[in-house]
XYZ file of C-alpha atoms in Angstrom:
642
model
C 98.627 126.840 139.712
C 99.404 128.422 135.960
C 102.015 125.479 135.427
C 99.862 122.745 136.515
C 97.182 124.403 133.882
C 100.190 124.450 131.201
C 100.709 120.614 131.905
C 97.260 119.872 131.468
C 96.798 121.771 128.140
C 99.866 120.557 126.901
C 98.040 116.974 127.178
C 95.617 117.808 124.441
C 95.183 116.036 121.036
C 97.045 117.523 117.688
C 93.613 117.684 115.870
C 92.971 121.646 116.809
C 93.020 125.124 115.896
C 93.391 127.881 117.971
C 92.631 131.168 117.841
C 92.980 134.798 119.466
C 90.592 137.995 118.794
C 92.382 141.104 120.196
C 90.607 144.423 120.292
C 94.293 147.205 120.265
C 92.655 150.301 119.841
C 90.449 149.872 122.890
C 91.351 150.969 126.120
C 90.821 148.506 129.426
C 90.261 150.227 132.903
C 89.787 147.434 135.652
C 88.187 143.475 135.086
C 84.738 144.993 135.038
C 85.570 147.445 132.149
C 87.532 144.076 130.338
C 84.312 141.147 131.105
C 81.847 144.092 129.727
C 83.831 145.114 126.633
C 84.846 141.710 125.580
C 80.867 140.574 126.127
C 79.444 143.298 123.938
C 82.350 142.103 121.090
C 81.462 138.716 121.486
C 77.526 139.615 121.162
C 78.942 141.402 117.596
C 80.658 138.423 116.218
C 78.043 136.167 116.784
C 76.149 137.949 114.591
C 78.863 137.869 112.014
C 79.089 133.840 112.666
C 75.311 132.685 112.761
C 75.069 135.118 109.224
C 77.963 133.382 107.474
C 78.223 129.859 109.243
C 74.496 128.835 108.413
C 73.566 124.840 108.012
C 77.154 124.610 108.057
C 77.556 120.732 109.806
C 80.926 120.902 112.393
C 82.908 117.267 112.468
C 83.714 117.767 115.761
C 83.786 121.060 117.658
C 82.524 123.986 116.721
C 83.682 127.887 116.502
C 83.338 129.358 119.989
C 84.912 132.279 121.870
C 85.477 132.771 125.408
C 86.507 135.988 127.258
C 90.073 136.404 128.751
C 90.638 138.511 131.182
C 93.645 139.739 133.402
C 92.008 137.751 136.192
C 91.974 134.804 133.516
C 95.663 135.266 133.000
C 96.335 134.888 136.805
C 95.579 130.874 135.986
C 97.052 130.209 132.483
C 100.400 132.488 131.938
C 101.672 133.409 128.875
C 105.185 132.201 128.083
C 106.459 135.894 127.466
C 104.743 137.040 130.596
C 102.617 139.180 127.924
C 99.222 139.480 128.076
C 96.100 141.589 126.832
C 92.384 141.081 127.544
C 91.016 139.188 124.298
C 88.393 136.439 123.517
C 89.779 132.941 122.604
C 88.675 130.013 121.188
C 89.872 126.303 120.361
C 88.219 123.961 118.456
C 89.257 120.725 117.353
C 88.344 119.438 113.450
C 88.924 115.825 113.543
C 89.424 113.822 110.276
C 88.114 116.696 108.415
C 90.597 119.644 107.576
C 87.740 121.707 105.962
C 86.576 123.120 109.227
C 90.126 124.561 110.306
C 89.710 126.511 107.507
C 86.170 127.341 107.645
C 87.235 128.770 111.018
C 89.797 131.098 109.475
C 87.089 131.971 106.605
C 85.056 133.377 109.394
C 88.118 134.750 111.218
C 88.458 136.664 108.011
C 84.900 137.822 107.948
C 85.234 139.058 111.932
C 87.973 140.859 111.055
C 86.428 142.378 107.739
C 82.800 143.299 109.576
C 83.913 144.689 112.816
C 86.800 147.369 112.886
C 89.731 147.123 115.506
C 89.758 143.536 115.570
C 93.047 141.439 115.293
C 92.679 137.875 114.981
C 95.810 134.776 115.411
C 95.554 131.653 114.139
C 97.612 128.766 114.777
C 97.585 125.100 114.947
C 99.266 122.057 116.160
C 101.920 123.188 113.229
C 102.251 126.575 114.090
C 101.752 129.465 111.880
C 99.609 127.067 109.293
C 98.689 129.777 107.041
C 102.461 130.498 106.117
C 102.547 126.542 105.164
C 99.592 127.160 102.399
C 101.992 130.298 101.167
C 105.240 128.295 101.300
C 106.263 128.923 97.639
C 105.915 132.857 98.005
C 107.398 133.581 101.235
C 110.245 135.855 102.438
C 113.509 134.561 102.403
C 113.447 135.330 106.486
C 110.497 133.247 107.195
C 110.813 130.221 108.829
C 108.791 128.737 111.963
C 111.336 130.315 114.377
C 111.533 133.805 112.970
C 107.626 134.000 112.565
C 106.600 133.144 116.011
C 104.073 136.009 116.963
C 104.375 137.814 113.819
C 101.345 136.761 111.509
C 97.914 137.789 112.195
C 95.077 138.451 110.055
C 93.129 142.391 109.685
C 90.581 144.019 108.231
C 90.319 140.658 106.294
C 93.536 140.584 105.135
C 96.841 138.313 105.882
C 99.714 140.368 108.339
C 103.082 139.245 108.516
C 105.136 141.370 110.251
C 108.898 141.519 108.963
C 112.017 141.528 111.493
C 114.050 144.701 111.919
C 116.957 141.992 112.464
C 117.722 138.251 112.163
C 116.941 137.293 115.592
C 114.581 139.940 116.558
C 111.847 138.300 118.826
C 108.533 140.172 118.995
C 105.630 140.344 121.660
C 101.872 140.049 121.088
C 101.297 143.115 122.307
C 104.150 145.053 120.359
C 102.770 143.223 116.933
C 99.383 144.856 117.616
C 100.613 148.230 118.211
C 102.508 147.713 114.698
C 99.693 146.686 112.774
C 97.826 149.200 113.670
C 100.083 152.191 114.204
C 101.622 150.847 110.727
C 99.136 148.383 108.770
C 101.021 148.753 105.229
C 104.083 147.841 106.787
C 103.122 144.633 107.568
C 100.702 143.792 104.667
C 101.882 140.927 103.051
C 102.295 140.244 99.504
C 99.607 139.720 96.638
C 100.934 136.128 95.904
C 100.540 135.321 99.794
C 97.193 137.086 99.992
C 95.881 135.157 97.424
C 97.051 131.489 98.725
C 94.980 132.104 101.338
C 92.207 133.449 99.786
C 91.698 130.750 97.265
C 91.691 128.119 99.725
C 88.852 129.913 101.918
C 87.295 131.169 98.555
C 83.478 130.121 97.702
C 81.783 130.602 101.286
C 79.309 130.707 102.770
C 78.250 128.818 99.300
C 80.411 126.098 99.539
C 78.577 125.115 102.484
C 75.698 123.138 100.884
C 78.398 121.745 98.060
C 80.203 119.787 100.841
C 76.979 118.434 101.938
C 75.329 114.609 101.140
C 71.770 113.608 102.230
C 70.571 110.434 101.466
C 67.079 108.305 103.044
C 68.224 105.697 105.370
C 66.130 103.025 107.266
C 66.484 103.813 110.829
C 65.002 103.051 114.681
C 62.420 105.586 115.040
C 64.533 106.780 118.005
C 67.532 107.876 115.763
C 65.304 109.451 113.305
C 63.094 111.684 115.882
C 66.437 112.736 117.464
C 68.536 113.715 114.026
C 65.332 115.729 113.008
C 65.733 117.582 116.418
C 69.066 118.068 116.592
C 70.650 117.339 112.505
C 74.154 118.065 114.116
C 74.037 114.772 116.062
C 74.609 112.682 113.134
C 78.526 113.290 113.382
C 79.501 112.207 116.659
C 77.531 109.244 115.801
C 79.333 108.340 112.652
C 82.390 109.126 114.350
C 81.700 106.759 117.614
C 80.662 103.646 114.774
C 84.043 103.846 112.906
C 86.341 104.221 116.375
C 84.540 101.697 117.815
C 86.146 99.122 119.946
C 85.419 95.531 121.605
C 83.221 96.853 123.999
C 81.477 99.093 121.855
C 80.689 96.478 119.399
C 79.292 94.829 122.587
C 76.999 97.250 123.050
C 75.989 96.889 119.506
C 74.684 93.600 119.730
C 72.517 94.340 122.446
C 70.305 97.295 120.954
C 68.804 98.324 124.190
C 68.042 102.042 123.462
C 67.077 101.837 119.859
C 66.120 98.742 118.752
C 65.517 97.647 115.015
C 62.211 96.266 115.015
C 60.810 100.136 114.948
C 62.655 101.542 111.489
C 61.588 104.288 109.364
C 62.720 106.029 106.643
C 64.189 109.424 107.155
C 65.861 111.958 105.045
C 69.395 112.590 106.795
C 72.335 114.600 105.747
C 75.806 114.389 106.301
C 78.759 115.988 105.351
C 80.875 114.869 102.360
C 83.501 113.493 105.344
C 81.218 111.598 107.116
C 79.708 109.952 104.426
C 82.561 108.571 103.226
C 83.803 107.339 106.688
C 80.551 105.515 107.415
C 80.308 104.057 103.713
C 83.992 103.245 103.775
C 83.668 101.097 107.425
C 82.963 97.608 106.633
C 80.717 96.127 109.192
C 78.176 93.336 109.508
C 75.530 93.474 111.908
C 74.832 90.446 113.792
C 71.293 89.001 112.732
C 70.566 88.025 116.308
C 69.942 91.279 117.153
C 66.936 91.775 114.493
C 68.631 93.303 111.940
C 67.507 92.007 108.442
C 69.639 93.448 105.262
C 68.425 93.253 101.944
C 70.861 91.375 99.579
C 73.478 93.531 98.055
C 72.063 94.184 94.570
C 68.574 95.354 96.052
C 68.514 98.890 95.424
C 67.411 99.550 99.137
C 70.395 98.190 100.836
C 72.787 101.045 100.920
C 69.803 102.918 103.006
C 69.274 99.834 105.458
C 73.232 99.121 105.614
C 74.018 102.492 105.852
C 71.010 102.894 108.611
C 72.347 99.846 110.629
C 75.937 101.824 111.276
C 74.079 105.257 111.944
C 72.201 103.451 114.500
C 74.948 101.582 116.247
C 76.881 105.024 116.337
C 74.152 106.289 118.544
C 73.790 103.127 120.208
C 77.912 103.401 121.947
C 77.248 106.898 122.340
C 74.181 106.456 124.672
C 76.363 103.435 126.456
C 79.254 105.950 126.955
C 76.806 108.554 128.870
C 78.195 109.454 131.872
C 76.964 112.552 134.339
C 79.291 115.500 134.076
C 81.206 114.592 137.262
C 81.952 111.298 136.753
C 85.026 110.410 134.996
C 86.296 107.168 136.839
C 84.886 105.033 134.167
C 85.650 107.842 131.706
C 87.936 106.422 128.825
C 89.188 109.283 127.939
C 90.199 110.577 131.488
C 92.453 107.206 132.267
C 94.684 108.372 128.641
C 94.390 111.914 129.901
C 95.967 111.055 133.379
C 98.276 108.112 131.757
C 99.555 111.192 129.493
C 100.229 113.628 132.850
C 101.980 110.905 134.669
C 104.434 110.819 131.222
C 105.036 114.278 131.332
C 105.737 113.822 135.410
C 102.476 116.417 136.426
C 102.919 114.934 139.536
C 106.218 114.847 140.098
C 107.287 112.356 141.750
C 104.669 112.673 144.757
C 103.463 109.717 146.672
C 100.194 108.348 145.123
C 96.810 109.516 147.398
C 99.237 112.256 149.673
C 97.841 115.488 149.948
C 100.099 117.297 147.554
C 99.184 114.558 145.101
C 95.529 114.772 145.523
C 95.216 118.278 145.396
C 96.870 118.277 141.781
C 94.776 114.809 140.689
C 91.361 117.544 141.664
C 92.971 120.332 139.534
C 93.841 117.374 136.742
C 89.522 116.151 137.103
C 88.306 120.143 137.219
C 90.260 121.021 134.363
C 89.432 117.607 132.437
C 85.580 117.858 132.992
C 85.920 121.132 131.780
C 87.806 120.725 129.034
C 85.600 117.675 127.930
C 82.202 119.307 128.145
C 83.335 122.196 125.952
C 85.289 119.831 123.482
C 81.596 117.886 123.464
C 83.051 114.418 124.130
C 81.655 111.250 123.765
C 80.404 110.905 127.531
C 78.801 114.521 127.336
C 76.836 113.796 123.893
C 75.690 110.314 125.264
C 74.585 112.077 128.019
C 72.578 114.424 126.096
C 71.117 111.609 123.702
C 69.861 110.004 126.990
C 68.399 112.591 127.911
C 66.388 113.091 124.836
C 65.396 109.762 124.153
C 64.053 110.154 127.599
C 61.910 113.587 127.083
C 61.747 114.337 123.495
C 57.910 114.162 122.140
C 57.586 112.845 118.785
C 54.565 110.879 116.877
C 56.317 107.081 115.311
C 53.120 107.252 112.935
C 54.057 110.454 111.371
C 57.349 109.325 110.779
C 55.880 106.210 109.269
C 53.597 108.089 106.904
C 54.819 107.186 103.228
C 55.644 111.035 102.195
C 57.482 111.315 98.836
C 60.900 110.997 99.433
C 63.416 113.198 96.851
C 66.042 111.199 95.316
C 69.543 110.738 97.003
C 72.352 112.718 96.238
C 74.916 111.172 93.467
C 77.780 109.799 95.687
C 80.222 109.137 92.601
C 82.436 111.987 94.022
C 83.640 108.815 95.928
C 85.532 107.832 92.917
C 88.500 109.900 91.411
C 90.395 108.795 87.713
C 93.638 108.929 87.785
C 93.419 111.941 84.797
C 91.157 114.071 87.764
C 93.386 113.604 90.251
C 96.283 115.157 88.091
C 93.950 118.039 86.938
C 93.562 118.745 90.680
C 97.434 118.428 91.205
C 97.983 120.656 88.135
C 95.267 122.984 89.330
C 97.032 123.386 92.546
C 100.726 123.135 92.218
C 100.744 124.055 88.164
C 101.697 122.374 85.527
C 105.498 120.886 85.319
C 107.610 120.642 82.255
C 108.895 117.072 81.668
C 111.875 115.425 79.976
C 109.677 112.913 78.185
C 111.718 109.414 78.718
C 111.420 106.433 75.825
C 113.039 104.053 73.502
C 114.872 107.166 71.898
C 116.417 108.707 74.647
C 120.258 108.899 75.239
C 121.379 107.184 78.543
C 123.995 110.030 78.855
C 121.525 112.955 79.326
C 119.839 110.780 81.537
C 122.489 109.983 83.744
C 123.818 113.492 83.512
C 120.507 114.300 85.040
C 121.110 111.572 87.753
C 124.515 112.792 88.817
C 123.046 116.510 88.701
C 120.711 115.797 91.206
C 122.423 112.832 93.744
C 125.171 115.273 93.639
C 123.169 118.157 94.797
C 123.704 119.839 97.741
C 120.920 120.283 100.137
C 120.654 122.395 103.670
C 119.758 120.727 107.112
C 115.905 121.878 106.573
C 115.314 119.264 103.704
C 116.315 117.945 99.749
C 115.660 120.457 96.777
C 115.454 119.504 93.585
C 118.052 121.326 91.562
C 116.915 123.565 88.440
C 118.332 123.182 85.051
C 118.938 126.909 85.216
C 120.350 126.680 89.096
C 123.256 129.576 89.363
C 123.984 129.669 92.494
C 125.411 125.634 93.228
C 128.608 125.688 95.299
C 131.685 125.103 93.426
C 134.487 122.837 94.642
C 137.525 124.823 96.070
C 140.901 124.404 94.682
C 142.930 121.463 95.901
C 146.462 120.794 96.400
C 146.706 123.636 99.121
C 149.362 122.610 101.105
C 148.896 122.925 105.017
C 152.018 124.012 105.894
C 151.968 127.038 103.491
C 150.810 130.678 104.806
C 147.940 130.807 102.517
C 144.658 129.255 104.935
C 142.075 127.799 103.673
C 138.820 129.713 104.882
C 135.531 128.744 104.876
C 134.178 132.015 103.980
C 133.312 133.242 100.626
C 134.337 136.908 101.796
C 137.291 136.253 102.868
C 140.784 136.495 100.641
C 143.622 133.368 101.117
C 146.094 136.245 102.257
C 143.717 137.766 105.195
C 144.404 136.910 108.901
C 141.377 135.463 110.432
C 139.816 137.172 113.150
C 140.221 135.748 116.289
C 137.226 136.142 117.696
C 135.120 134.687 114.896
C 134.401 131.993 112.971
C 134.324 132.019 109.586
C 132.080 129.864 108.004
C 131.143 128.736 104.130
C 129.325 125.610 104.518
C 129.405 125.319 100.720
C 132.729 125.136 100.239
C 132.727 122.773 103.789
C 130.180 120.474 101.882
C 132.508 120.477 98.344
C 135.710 119.718 100.807
C 134.090 117.168 102.476
C 132.740 115.409 98.821
C 136.150 115.405 98.333
C 137.511 113.331 100.687
C 134.380 110.951 99.990
C 134.716 110.611 96.797
C 138.765 109.026 97.257
C 138.528 105.410 95.453
C 141.488 102.861 96.017
C 141.857 101.365 92.157
C 140.773 97.895 91.990
C 144.876 97.282 89.438
C 147.868 99.211 89.968
C 149.171 98.257 86.360
C 146.377 101.524 85.628
C 147.691 104.715 85.195
C 146.037 107.469 86.644
C 145.553 110.398 84.145
C 147.506 113.718 85.847
C 144.809 115.809 86.037
C 142.193 113.078 87.873
C 140.764 113.767 91.158
C 143.214 111.912 92.884
C 146.569 113.707 91.073
C 145.017 116.383 93.441
C 145.632 114.299 96.493
C 149.451 113.105 95.298
C 150.411 116.409 95.363
C 149.678 117.293 98.798
C 152.612 115.580 100.910
C 150.614 115.930 104.130
C 147.917 113.730 103.178
C 149.659 110.015 104.335
C 147.326 106.840 103.957
C 148.195 104.396 106.479
C 149.385 101.103 105.080
C 148.106 99.230 107.037
C 144.672 100.258 106.337
C 145.506 100.357 102.295
C 146.875 97.407 102.322
C 143.049 96.182 104.306
C 141.006 97.525 101.713
C 143.168 95.731 98.713
C 142.932 92.767 100.021
C 139.030 93.254 100.909
C 138.766 94.309 97.215
C 141.001 90.895 96.056
C 138.667 88.670 97.821
C 135.337 90.300 96.884
C 136.482 90.040 93.320
C 137.416 86.224 94.062
C 134.209 85.990 94.994
C 132.654 87.687 92.264
C 134.773 85.954 89.573
C 132.674 82.408 90.357
C 129.232 83.990 89.831
C 127.406 85.257 86.549
C 126.951 88.597 87.656
C 129.620 90.826 85.206
C 127.281 89.168 82.391
C 124.101 90.688 83.750
C 125.909 94.619 83.046
C 125.302 96.376 79.419
C 128.888 96.738 78.151
C 130.755 99.291 75.125
C 130.557 98.081 71.875
C 134.153 99.023 71.222
C 136.714 101.819 72.965
C 139.951 102.636 71.456
C 141.481 103.316 74.975
C 141.522 99.298 76.028
C 142.305 98.223 72.316
C 145.676 96.576 73.212
C 143.453 94.220 76.603
C 142.154 91.130 75.036
C 138.520 90.844 74.895
C 138.494 93.391 77.575
C 135.083 95.153 77.157
C 134.304 97.830 79.722
C 130.769 98.145 81.534
C 128.564 100.902 80.023
C 127.363 102.853 83.184
C 125.211 105.145 81.809
C 123.477 102.386 80.120
C 123.139 100.152 83.036
C 122.033 103.144 85.350
C 119.513 104.054 83.156
C 118.409 100.113 83.047
C 117.906 99.820 86.530
C 116.022 102.827 87.072
C 113.734 101.799 84.187
C 113.428 98.119 85.581
C 112.723 99.877 89.077
C 109.624 101.956 87.682
C 108.578 98.781 85.586
C 108.543 96.819 89.092
C 105.870 99.530 90.522
C 103.033 98.545 88.106
C 101.569 101.645 87.911
C 102.017 102.397 92.060
C 104.264 105.162 93.677
C 107.809 103.654 93.990
C 111.250 104.922 94.518
C 111.978 105.702 90.544
C 108.453 107.288 90.169
C 109.465 109.384 93.239
C 112.876 110.548 92.359
C 112.301 111.136 88.428
C 108.968 113.084 89.223
C 110.987 116.143 90.598
C 114.134 115.888 87.886
C 111.418 116.707 85.372
C 111.611 113.150 83.863
C 108.646 111.345 82.261
C 107.742 107.995 81.737
C 105.497 107.320 78.556
C 103.180 104.501 79.719
C 103.983 101.734 78.401
C 107.713 102.925 76.990
C 109.846 101.638 80.123
C 109.454 97.977 78.864
C 110.304 99.075 75.205
C 113.404 100.866 76.722
C 114.663 98.263 78.411
C 114.123 96.279 75.966
C 116.310 98.437 73.873
C 119.279 98.347 76.231
C 119.938 94.773 76.374
C 120.157 94.072 72.866
């Protein structure tokens, strides 16, 4: 059964955050004591939550905890077989990632105000707190080594360092170490500040993230929102995620007809307001919607009111009793995911074992759906409110003094404001200006450094000008037949005998050796002499490096064929050439191509074609520390062609 439930849990959406609250200083005697202690702790936590989350409007799921006892562990076994009674919660935050960080804030407050609680929090990306503090992490920290090592204790972040590089740690061991030796796992000031800066300002920030406006709504919707304002979130999401079936429900407006509309003050989060404002919708006039002209001051309240009313209509149309899943779109999508994950193990459909697994899946889905406040459950709640909610429609129609709508200019952000926001987040980067006086040679040197920089398997890093640890090419010309063997270990001397039980591998030297092979070029003119100190001379000295004559001839044929084809075109005239080079005085009318100037010209033309938008040139130049001044790229290109 445990494996079955693990399969079921793996089918959930990716926009979730999981949190675990442990009591490592408490000794549990039996299942009853576990239940009693966890429920008592849960009441204390709920007081902290209520105090710090007043007026908070959740985008999807709120912060909620459930006790997990030893009996529950029989249904959901930990991968390490390491279980300790705790409080568990999972929330989906949808499109509003601010909910995720507000939950982190609540966890910090809980561990600060209630002694003896250690919290752990992860999401679909794993230890996402470390992502926020990535610039300050120790070298050993990566997704593999940090598993079960990141916790929140006494309002601070703790990262347990490993004794050995490949050492793993269980949750129980981590909890013991944090409580006994908290100073050994207390993270650095920079890491602490990275997380605290992300959650600072709460709970005062809650009001800053809200946006209030007066909408023209069906009186039923106005009454429901007046009774339970949090229902605005699922209504907005239902409207923005509507499909063709939902659109048909909006044409009927069976439950919230447009004939009885009133003005009502409605509060959104800024995320919800932006979603509703930017979701385009033209209502069907046959339904009874009559919108004022676009230039009318009441157009916004009418338009947004139509959209929100349609969201409520969609939710009610999806209402299903809790046990009904056959007509639930979410259930069928969930069942499809289970089949893709081979949950039913190729069992014959409708067989006894198959039906047992199917019933477990239905039971888990219903419990999960009800706890996650899915559309059918919320729709059923709204449907019950339409039947049972007692309200006076005339009271809503009274001409109350309405406050002004909140300013929504925050929806638009100027490029300058965006730059300031990015600088405050990541710091100001020093740029090398690129203008009409730019030296093409210096530019191509930076470009070459960037392209030659060696990156590891975990991703590319842009080289700094002061980089000291860049890989150095090993000396060439080592004979394979000589007694001195080439070792790819920086700690091994050439005359040492390698250990037969170990493979010494220096990735930097290997990369450079591979680059040497890739740098091999066939000269396009046999009459041109190669310098004795060129890269090719080292290959000539190595007697063991023999290239097949057939291969050389083939390549030469291709090169000659390419030259003949290009000779008939004017492509050569498009290159910038060096004015005068003494090395080629003996070659009549020959002006070699200025490689540096052409590289600069091509990059600038690419940047110019972006017309201010993001593109390959700006993406490459920015991290290299090269800044193009506005309007100068055209001047540089023009100058390079003169």
